[in-house]
Amino acid sequence: MSKPFYVTTPIYYVNDRPHIGHTYTTVLADVVARFHRMRGEEVYFLTGTDEHGQKVEKAAAARGITPKALADEVVANYTDLWQRMGMTHFRLIRTTDQDHKDQVQRLFKRLLDKGDIYKATYKGLYSVSDEAYVTELQAKELQAQGLAHQLVELEEETYFFRLSAYQDRLLAYFEAHPTFVQPDFRFNEVKRFVEGGLQDLSISRTSISWGIPVPGDEKHVIYVWFDALLNYLSACPGNCWPPDLQLVGKDILRFHAVYWPAFLMSAGLFLPETILAHGWWLMGDDKMSKSKGNVVRPDTLLRFGNDALRFFFMREMQVGHDRGFSYEGFMDRLNADLANGLGNLASRTLSMIQRYRGGLVPMPSVLDEQDQELATRLLEVFPEYLEKARANDFHAALDALWSYLRALDGYIVKAEPWKLAKDPANDPKLDAVLANLYRALRATALLVAPVMPGLAQSLWESLGHTDQVGARTFHGFALDGPAIGPIGESKALFQRIDKEKEMSELEAAAAPVEAKPTLDVPEIRETVDAESFFKVDLRVGRILEAERVPKSDKLIKMKVDLGIEQRTIVGGIGKAYEPDQLLNRLVVVVANLAPRKLMGIESHGMLLAASDNASKPYLVAPPDDAQPGFLVK
Ligand code: ME8
């Protein structure tokens, strides 16, 4: 038996319900899976949920339920959504599944016996919100952002994975496998990261209990990423190893392109063929996330149909790049491409075949130059689409197909079939036009079936077929073959969206539901006496100048007027503010902070900003009529 095509999605955390980011990755995987089936391949498509770790443990404790009960609850949202969306995965693996837990312990033991996992004492800084140890450089960045309180000093016994030993082997592998990570620019980032040096990775925790215990040393729990990444292995039945395509968001590429291959090398297993990192769906300039309260839930969009959402995702997102989401853009795209575009072309063509040829698709006898040109373009666009889709570039594939559909509109306008129909002398030309249009629609139904299974089937049936288009294969499809019988009933493929009406309903409905993000803040710090507090000299200041510090996306250098003197202050607020937005702003300055150097610039003071662990910093603003130099007390 030949090896099936094995495609995976990340396994999603159970601290949130699915939003359109998760939905996007799973749709992409499903489209890829369906596409490969229509290439005649057997396919394994895996998705799942990542259920261990501190965040789940804490969230469950806050609700007074067990972590497993919390996970069960959230997982139901995923299984239900994927089912409603007709996803064709063969398994939704959960990291709490027994076969997975066994697999993780087995592999841990194997690498321990081999010497690639060893026990030692870790001493250093740990970021509570990231659940990860941080390097000195990362710690400095956090400090510069005013997020130093997220860091705690830790000294604990932990198991390490000997990642450092894999640096050269990984680089050699990257060199020999130039398409291992896609797109290229992300692969370059990964290479640079590895070239920068790899430190051994701590892969166990004693501070957490919700996880898979280290075999034989049960006070240690295996770190979530070691646990999570192995899901792809646990779920591989029989001969599907290695994965052909692993889809991940760019946020988790490093785990998949560095740690994961190193684990596999250590275990003596084959590495995945390709890891494809896609970009993010953004709201404005922000990634969607629950803590920011700016998420779009799939159900809001599924009202317009599963096919519509799938099409939108594939057509709009150029894999690898970020894309801003807007409801308006969503509706515009569907109206232009599905209600107008394809929908309009199909209904015009089918009604002409019905009206002029009694529902029978003619075989053309002669083709003039125009007809020939359109027929030839179909022969070109068909393989072009397949090639682009094979490279997972559905954006470009659909773009090519839709530009062909637009050319067909032009062809109809030029040929004016309604005029041709008036005179039997034009029959050969009318036959050629109708046949060309029919063939184009038939090929379109076949090509878009992985993207829009329902809509493609409906078009397929309108064209007179009774079988399942998704069960066909692309290979050997006779593009210019005759129709198999009379055409079927014409159904509207896609109902035009009344944008204004929908927008006002969305605005009314959406806002309050997602409005309240949860607060992600540390405990109140230990008590200090008033005397210690009053040592801190807080002053009102006004920002006079602001510019970005070269080579840093976080740091902004400012000149601040403190009434009695002017200061140079460097602040880690560059991700939240543009320099222009800062000019003339009143701020609160810690005026007696010892100066320190940030990227070579001496900073004399610090601006106060408010934030939780997940948010951008919000500068604390005194009232407009406060004067620079005022003491804040
Ligand atoms: O990271 N745009 O789980 P997760 C596009 N459990 N895709 C997005 C997105 C957005 N705005 N937001 C999320 C985890 N995603 C780990 C993975 S794998 C062994 C463990 C998608 O629930 C994208 O695929 O945070 C991203 O990588 C994934 O959801 C993160 O899901």
Coordinates of N, CA and C and ligand atoms in Angstrom, one line a residue, residues 9-16 19-26 49-51 78 224-225 227-232 247-253 255-256 278-282 286-289 317, ligand 1:
T9 N -3.1 20.0 11.2 CA -3.2 21.4 11.7 C -2.5 21.4 13.1
P10 N -2.3 22.6 13.7 CA -1.8 22.6 15.1 C -3.0 22.0 15.9
I11 N -2.6 21.6 17.1 CA -3.7 21.2 18.0 C -4.0 22.5 18.9
Y12 N -5.2 22.8 19.0 CA -5.6 24.1 19.6 C -5.7 24.0 21.1
Y13 N -5.3 25.1 21.7 CA -5.5 25.2 23.2 C -7.0 25.2 23.6
V14 N -7.2 24.6 24.7 CA -8.6 24.6 25.2 C -8.9 25.7 26.2
N15 N -8.1 26.9 26.1 CA -8.5 28.0 26.9 C -9.4 29.0 26.2
D16 N -9.9 28.6 25.0 CA -10.7 29.5 24.3 C -11.6 28.7 23.3
H19 N -11.9 30.7 17.1 CA -12.2 31.9 16.4 C -11.8 31.7 14.9
I20 N -11.9 32.8 14.1 CA -11.7 32.5 12.7 C -10.2 32.2 12.4
G21 N -9.3 32.5 13.3 CA -7.9 32.1 13.1 C -7.8 30.6 13.1
H22 N -8.3 30.0 14.1 CA -8.3 28.5 14.2 C -9.1 27.9 13.0
T23 N -10.2 28.5 12.7 CA -11.0 28.0 11.6 C -10.3 28.1 10.3
Y24 N -9.6 29.1 10.1 CA -8.8 29.3 8.9 C -7.8 28.2 8.7
T25 N -7.0 27.9 9.7 CA -6.0 26.8 9.5 C -6.7 25.5 9.2
T26 N -7.8 25.2 9.9 CA -8.5 23.9 9.7 C -9.1 23.9 8.3
T49 N -6.7 18.9 19.8 CA -6.7 19.9 20.9 C -5.5 19.7 21.9
D50 N -5.0 20.8 22.4 CA -3.8 20.8 23.3 C -4.4 21.1 24.7
E51 N -4.4 20.2 25.6 CA -5.2 20.3 26.8 C -4.4 20.4 28.1
Y78 N -15.1 22.6 19.5 CA -14.4 22.3 18.3 C -15.0 21.2 17.5
V224 N 4.5 21.3 28.1 CA 3.4 21.2 27.1 C 3.8 21.1 25.7
W225 N 4.9 21.8 25.3 CA 5.3 21.7 23.9 C 5.9 20.3 23.5
D227 N 5.0 17.6 24.9 CA 3.7 16.8 24.8 C 3.0 17.1 23.6
A228 N 2.7 18.4 23.3 CA 1.9 18.8 22.2 C 2.4 18.3 20.8
L229 N 3.7 18.6 20.6 CA 4.2 18.3 19.3 C 4.1 16.8 18.9
L230 N 4.2 16.0 19.9 CA 4.2 14.5 19.6 C 2.8 14.0 19.2
N231 N 1.8 14.9 19.3 CA 0.5 14.4 18.9 C 0.5 13.9 17.4
Y232 N 1.3 14.5 16.6 CA 1.3 14.2 15.2 C 1.8 12.7 15.0
L247 N 0.6 22.3 8.7 CA 0.1 23.7 8.6 C 0.2 24.3 10.0
V248 N 0.9 25.5 10.1 CA 0.9 26.2 11.4 C 0.8 27.7 11.1
G249 N 0.4 28.4 12.2 CA 0.5 29.9 12.1 C 1.9 30.3 12.4
K250 N 2.3 31.5 11.9 CA 3.7 31.9 12.0 C 4.1 32.0 13.5
D251 N 3.1 32.1 14.4 CA 3.4 32.2 15.8 C 4.0 31.0 16.4
I252 N 3.8 29.9 15.8 CA 4.3 28.6 16.4 C 5.3 27.9 15.4
L253 N 5.9 28.7 14.5 CA 6.8 28.1 13.5 C 8.0 27.6 14.2
F255 N 8.6 26.4 17.1 CA 8.4 25.1 17.7 C 8.4 23.9 16.7
H256 N 7.8 24.2 15.6 CA 7.6 23.2 14.6 C 8.9 23.0 13.7
H278 N 1.5 29.9 7.9 CA 0.7 31.0 7.3 C 0.7 32.2 8.2
G279 N 0.2 33.3 7.7 CA 0.2 34.6 8.4 C -1.1 34.6 9.3
W280 N -1.3 35.8 9.8 CA -2.4 36.0 10.7 C -3.6 36.7 10.1
W281 N -4.7 36.4 10.5 CA -5.9 37.3 10.3 C -5.8 38.4 11.4
L282 N -5.8 39.6 10.9 CA -5.7 40.7 11.8 C -7.0 41.5 11.9
D286 N -3.9 44.5 14.6 CA -3.7 43.6 15.8 C -4.1 42.2 15.4
K287 N -3.3 41.2 16.0 CA -3.7 39.8 15.8 C -5.0 39.6 16.6
M288 N -5.9 38.8 16.1 CA -7.1 38.5 16.9 C -6.7 37.7 18.1
S289 N -7.1 38.0 19.3 CA -6.9 37.2 20.4 C -8.0 37.5 21.5
M317 N -6.6 35.1 1.5 CA -5.3 35.0 2.2 C -4.2 34.5 1.3
Ligands
ME8_1 O1 -0.6 27.6 19.6 N1 -4.9 34.2 12.2 O2 -2.7 26.7 20.0 P1 -3.6 27.9 19.7 C1 -4.6 33.0 11.7 N2 -1.6 24.6 21.2 N3 -4.4 31.9 12.4 C2 -4.6 31.9 13.7 C3 -4.9 33.1 14.3 C4 -5.0 34.3 13.6 N4 -5.4 35.5 14.1 N5 -5.0 32.8 15.7 C5 -4.8 31.5 15.8 C6 -1.3 26.7 20.0 N6 -4.5 30.9 14.6 C7 -0.7 25.4 20.4 C8 -0.3 24.6 19.2 S1 0.7 22.4 18.0 C9 1.6 21.1 18.4 C10 0.4 23.3 19.5 C11 -4.3 29.5 14.3 O3 -5.0 27.5 20.1 C12 -2.8 29.3 13.8 O4 -2.8 28.1 13.1 O5 -3.1 29.2 20.2 C13 -2.0 29.2 15.1 O6 -0.8 28.6 14.9 C14 -3.0 28.4 15.9 O7 -4.3 28.8 15.6 C15 -2.7 28.6 17.4 O8 -3.7 28.0 18.1

